[in-house]
XYZ file of N, CA, C and O in Angstrom:
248
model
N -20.669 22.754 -1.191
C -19.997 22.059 -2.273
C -19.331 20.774 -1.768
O -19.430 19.689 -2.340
N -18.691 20.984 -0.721
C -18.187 19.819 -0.082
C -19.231 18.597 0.464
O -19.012 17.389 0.556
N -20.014 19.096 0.672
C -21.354 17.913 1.089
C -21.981 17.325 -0.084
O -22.450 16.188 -0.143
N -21.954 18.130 -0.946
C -22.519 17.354 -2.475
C -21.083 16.560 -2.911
O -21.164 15.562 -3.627
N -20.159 16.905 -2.583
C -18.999 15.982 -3.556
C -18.828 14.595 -2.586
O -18.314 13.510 -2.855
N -19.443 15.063 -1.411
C -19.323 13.614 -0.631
C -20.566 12.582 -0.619
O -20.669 11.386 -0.345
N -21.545 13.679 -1.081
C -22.690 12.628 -1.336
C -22.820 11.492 -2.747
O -23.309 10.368 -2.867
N -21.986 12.608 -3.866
C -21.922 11.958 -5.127
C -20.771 10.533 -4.745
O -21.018 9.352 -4.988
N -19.926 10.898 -4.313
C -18.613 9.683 -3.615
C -19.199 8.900 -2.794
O -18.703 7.775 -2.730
N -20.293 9.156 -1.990
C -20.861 8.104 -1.566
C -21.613 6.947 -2.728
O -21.304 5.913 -3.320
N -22.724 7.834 -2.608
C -23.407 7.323 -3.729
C -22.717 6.613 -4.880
O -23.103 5.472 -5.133
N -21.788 7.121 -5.576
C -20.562 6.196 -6.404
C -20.228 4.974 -5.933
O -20.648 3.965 -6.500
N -19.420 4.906 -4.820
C -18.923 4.019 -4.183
C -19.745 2.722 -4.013
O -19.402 1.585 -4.335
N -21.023 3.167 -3.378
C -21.879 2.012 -2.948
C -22.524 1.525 -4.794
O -22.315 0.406 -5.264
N -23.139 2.424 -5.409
C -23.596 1.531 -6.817
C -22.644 0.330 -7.379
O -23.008 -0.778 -7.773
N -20.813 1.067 -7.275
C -19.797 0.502 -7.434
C -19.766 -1.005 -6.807
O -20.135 -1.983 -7.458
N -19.339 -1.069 -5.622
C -19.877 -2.640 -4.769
C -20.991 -3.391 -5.241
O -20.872 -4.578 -5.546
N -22.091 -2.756 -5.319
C -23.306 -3.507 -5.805
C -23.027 -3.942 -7.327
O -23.192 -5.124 -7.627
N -22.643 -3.090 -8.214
C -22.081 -3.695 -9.206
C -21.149 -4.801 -9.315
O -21.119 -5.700 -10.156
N -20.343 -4.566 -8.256
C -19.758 -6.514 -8.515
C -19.615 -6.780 -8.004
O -18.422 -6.907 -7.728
N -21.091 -7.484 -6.704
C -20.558 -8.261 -6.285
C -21.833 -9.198 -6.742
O -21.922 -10.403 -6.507
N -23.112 -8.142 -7.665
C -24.309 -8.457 -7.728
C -24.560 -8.585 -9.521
O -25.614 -8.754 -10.134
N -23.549 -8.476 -9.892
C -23.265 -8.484 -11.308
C -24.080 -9.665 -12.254
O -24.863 -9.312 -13.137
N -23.911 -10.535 -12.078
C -25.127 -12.082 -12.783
C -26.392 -11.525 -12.545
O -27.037 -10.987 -13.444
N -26.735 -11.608 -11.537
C -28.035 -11.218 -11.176
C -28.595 -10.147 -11.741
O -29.803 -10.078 -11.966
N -27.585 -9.037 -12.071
C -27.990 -7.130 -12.813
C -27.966 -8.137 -14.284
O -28.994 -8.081 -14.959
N -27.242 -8.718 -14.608
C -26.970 -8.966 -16.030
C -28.399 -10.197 -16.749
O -28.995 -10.137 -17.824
N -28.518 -11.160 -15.646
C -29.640 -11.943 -15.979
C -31.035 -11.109 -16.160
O -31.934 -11.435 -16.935
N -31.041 -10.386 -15.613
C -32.483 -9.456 -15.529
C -32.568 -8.821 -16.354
O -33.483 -9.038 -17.148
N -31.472 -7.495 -16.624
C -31.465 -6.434 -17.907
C -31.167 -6.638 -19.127
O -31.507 -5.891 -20.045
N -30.243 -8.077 -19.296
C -29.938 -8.318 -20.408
C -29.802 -10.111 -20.880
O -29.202 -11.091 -20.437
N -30.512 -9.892 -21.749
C -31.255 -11.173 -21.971
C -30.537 -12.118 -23.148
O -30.268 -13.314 -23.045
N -30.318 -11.301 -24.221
C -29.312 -11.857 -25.317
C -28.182 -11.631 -24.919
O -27.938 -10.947 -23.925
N -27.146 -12.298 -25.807
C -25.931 -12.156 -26.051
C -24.895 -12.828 -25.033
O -25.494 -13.733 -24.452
N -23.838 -12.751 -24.683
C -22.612 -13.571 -24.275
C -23.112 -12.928 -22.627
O -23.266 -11.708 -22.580
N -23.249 -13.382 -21.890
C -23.671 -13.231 -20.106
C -22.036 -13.148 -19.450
O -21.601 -12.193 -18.806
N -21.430 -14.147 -19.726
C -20.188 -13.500 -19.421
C -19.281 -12.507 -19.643
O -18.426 -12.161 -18.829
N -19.478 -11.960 -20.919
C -18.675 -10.694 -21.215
C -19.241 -9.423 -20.287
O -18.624 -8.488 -19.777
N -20.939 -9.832 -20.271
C -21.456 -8.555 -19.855
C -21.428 -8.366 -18.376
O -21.484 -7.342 -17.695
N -21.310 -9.849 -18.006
C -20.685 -9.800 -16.153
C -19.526 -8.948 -16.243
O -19.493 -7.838 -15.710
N -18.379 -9.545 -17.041
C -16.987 -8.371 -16.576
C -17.007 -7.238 -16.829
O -16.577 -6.358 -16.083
N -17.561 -7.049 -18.031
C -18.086 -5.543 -18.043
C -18.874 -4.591 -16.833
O -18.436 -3.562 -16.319
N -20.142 -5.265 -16.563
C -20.319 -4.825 -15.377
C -19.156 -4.836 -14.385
O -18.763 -3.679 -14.233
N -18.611 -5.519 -13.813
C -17.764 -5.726 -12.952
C -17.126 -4.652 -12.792
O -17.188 -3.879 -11.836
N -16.332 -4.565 -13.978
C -15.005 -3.256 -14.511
C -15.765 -2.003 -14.035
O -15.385 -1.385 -13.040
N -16.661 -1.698 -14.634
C -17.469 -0.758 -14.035
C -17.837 -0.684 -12.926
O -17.712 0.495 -12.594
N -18.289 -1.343 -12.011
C -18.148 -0.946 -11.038
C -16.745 -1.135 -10.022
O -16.762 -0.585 -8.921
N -16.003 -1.628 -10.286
C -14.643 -1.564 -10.126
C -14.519 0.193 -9.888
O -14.343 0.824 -8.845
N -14.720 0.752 -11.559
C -14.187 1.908 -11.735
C -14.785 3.086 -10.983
O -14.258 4.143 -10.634
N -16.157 2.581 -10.808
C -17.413 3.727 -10.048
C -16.725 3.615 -8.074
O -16.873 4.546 -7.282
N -16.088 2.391 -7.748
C -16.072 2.398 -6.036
C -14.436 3.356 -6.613
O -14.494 4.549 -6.314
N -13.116 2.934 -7.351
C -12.608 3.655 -7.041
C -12.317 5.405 -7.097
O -11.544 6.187 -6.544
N -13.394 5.484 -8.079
C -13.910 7.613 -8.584
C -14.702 7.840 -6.946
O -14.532 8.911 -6.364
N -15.336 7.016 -6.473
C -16.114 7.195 -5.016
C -15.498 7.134 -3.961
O -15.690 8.018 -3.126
N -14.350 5.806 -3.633
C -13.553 6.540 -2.727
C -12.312 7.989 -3.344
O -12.342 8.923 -2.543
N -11.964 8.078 -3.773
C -11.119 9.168 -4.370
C -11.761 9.756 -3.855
O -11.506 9.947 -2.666
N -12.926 10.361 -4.433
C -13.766 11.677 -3.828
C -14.110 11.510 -2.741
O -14.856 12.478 -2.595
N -14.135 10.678 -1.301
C -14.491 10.767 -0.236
C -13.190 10.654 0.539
O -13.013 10.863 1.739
N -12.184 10.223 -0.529
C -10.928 10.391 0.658
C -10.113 12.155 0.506
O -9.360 12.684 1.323
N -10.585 12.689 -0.756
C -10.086 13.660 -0.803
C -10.847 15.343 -0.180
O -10.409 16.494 -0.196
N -12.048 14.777 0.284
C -13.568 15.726 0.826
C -13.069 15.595 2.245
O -13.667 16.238 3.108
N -11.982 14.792 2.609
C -12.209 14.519 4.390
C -10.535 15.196 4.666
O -10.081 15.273 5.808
Protein backbone atom coordinates (compact mmCIF):
# COMPACT_ATOMS: atom_id res chain seq x y z
CA UNK A 1 0.00 0.00 0.00
CA UNK A 2 2.74 2.22 0.80
CA UNK A 3 4.53 1.73 -2.61
CA UNK A 4 1.36 2.44 -4.55
CA UNK A 5 0.68 5.73 -2.51
CA UNK A 6 4.21 6.70 -3.43
CA UNK A 7 3.94 5.84 -6.89
CA UNK A 8 0.54 7.75 -7.32
CA UNK A 9 2.61 10.99 -5.41
CA UNK A 10 5.11 10.51 -7.71
CA UNK A 11 3.37 10.29 -10.66
CA UNK A 12 1.12 13.42 -9.37
CA UNK A 13 3.87 15.49 -8.68
CA UNK A 14 5.75 15.17 -11.94
CA UNK A 15 2.28 15.60 -14.37
CA UNK A 16 1.93 18.65 -11.83
CA UNK A 17 5.45 20.44 -12.99
CA UNK A 18 4.83 19.53 -16.50
CA UNK A 19 1.63 21.21 -16.23
CA UNK A 20 3.12 24.55 -15.58
CA UNK A 21 5.81 24.95 -16.72
CA UNK A 22 4.60 23.43 -20.24
CA UNK A 23 1.19 24.92 -20.07
CA UNK A 24 0.97 27.16 -23.75
CA UNK A 25 2.30 24.47 -25.43
CA UNK A 26 -0.55 21.64 -23.63
CA UNK A 27 -3.05 24.48 -24.33
CA UNK A 28 -1.99 25.39 -28.08
CA UNK A 29 -2.28 21.74 -29.10
CA UNK A 30 -5.52 20.48 -27.16
CA UNK A 31 -7.33 23.45 -27.33
CA UNK A 32 -7.87 25.41 -30.19
CA UNK A 33 -10.88 27.86 -29.55
CA UNK A 34 -11.56 30.13 -27.01
CA UNK A 35 -9.52 32.62 -24.61
CA UNK A 36 -5.64 30.72 -24.52
CA UNK A 37 -5.00 32.66 -21.61
CA UNK A 38 -7.62 31.69 -19.26
CA UNK A 39 -6.94 28.12 -20.23
CA UNK A 40 -3.06 28.60 -19.51
CA UNK A 41 -4.00 29.58 -15.76
CA UNK A 42 -6.26 27.09 -15.52
CA UNK A 43 -3.90 24.63 -16.51
CA UNK A 44 -1.38 26.13 -14.37
CA UNK A 45 -3.71 26.05 -11.09
CA UNK A 46 -3.99 22.59 -11.79
CA UNK A 47 -1.07 21.62 -11.88
CA UNK A 48 -0.10 23.79 -9.08
CA UNK A 49 -2.74 21.67 -7.24
CA UNK A 50 -1.63 18.03 -8.69
CA UNK A 51 2.56 18.81 -7.47
CA UNK A 52 1.12 19.95 -4.12
CA UNK A 53 -1.56 16.46 -3.49
CA UNK A 54 2.01 14.69 -4.86
CA UNK A 55 4.32 16.03 -2.61
CA UNK A 56 1.87 15.67 0.46
CA UNK A 57 1.66 12.09 -0.38
CA UNK A 58 5.37 11.51 -0.76
CA UNK A 59 6.25 13.53 2.21
CA UNK A 60 3.80 11.75 4.30
CA UNK A 61 4.78 7.78 2.75
CA UNK A 62 8.51 8.59 3.96
Amino acid sequence: MKVFLLLIGTISLVFGVKFIYDARPIVKKYFGLGDKNEATLGLKIIGFLLSIVGGILIYFMY
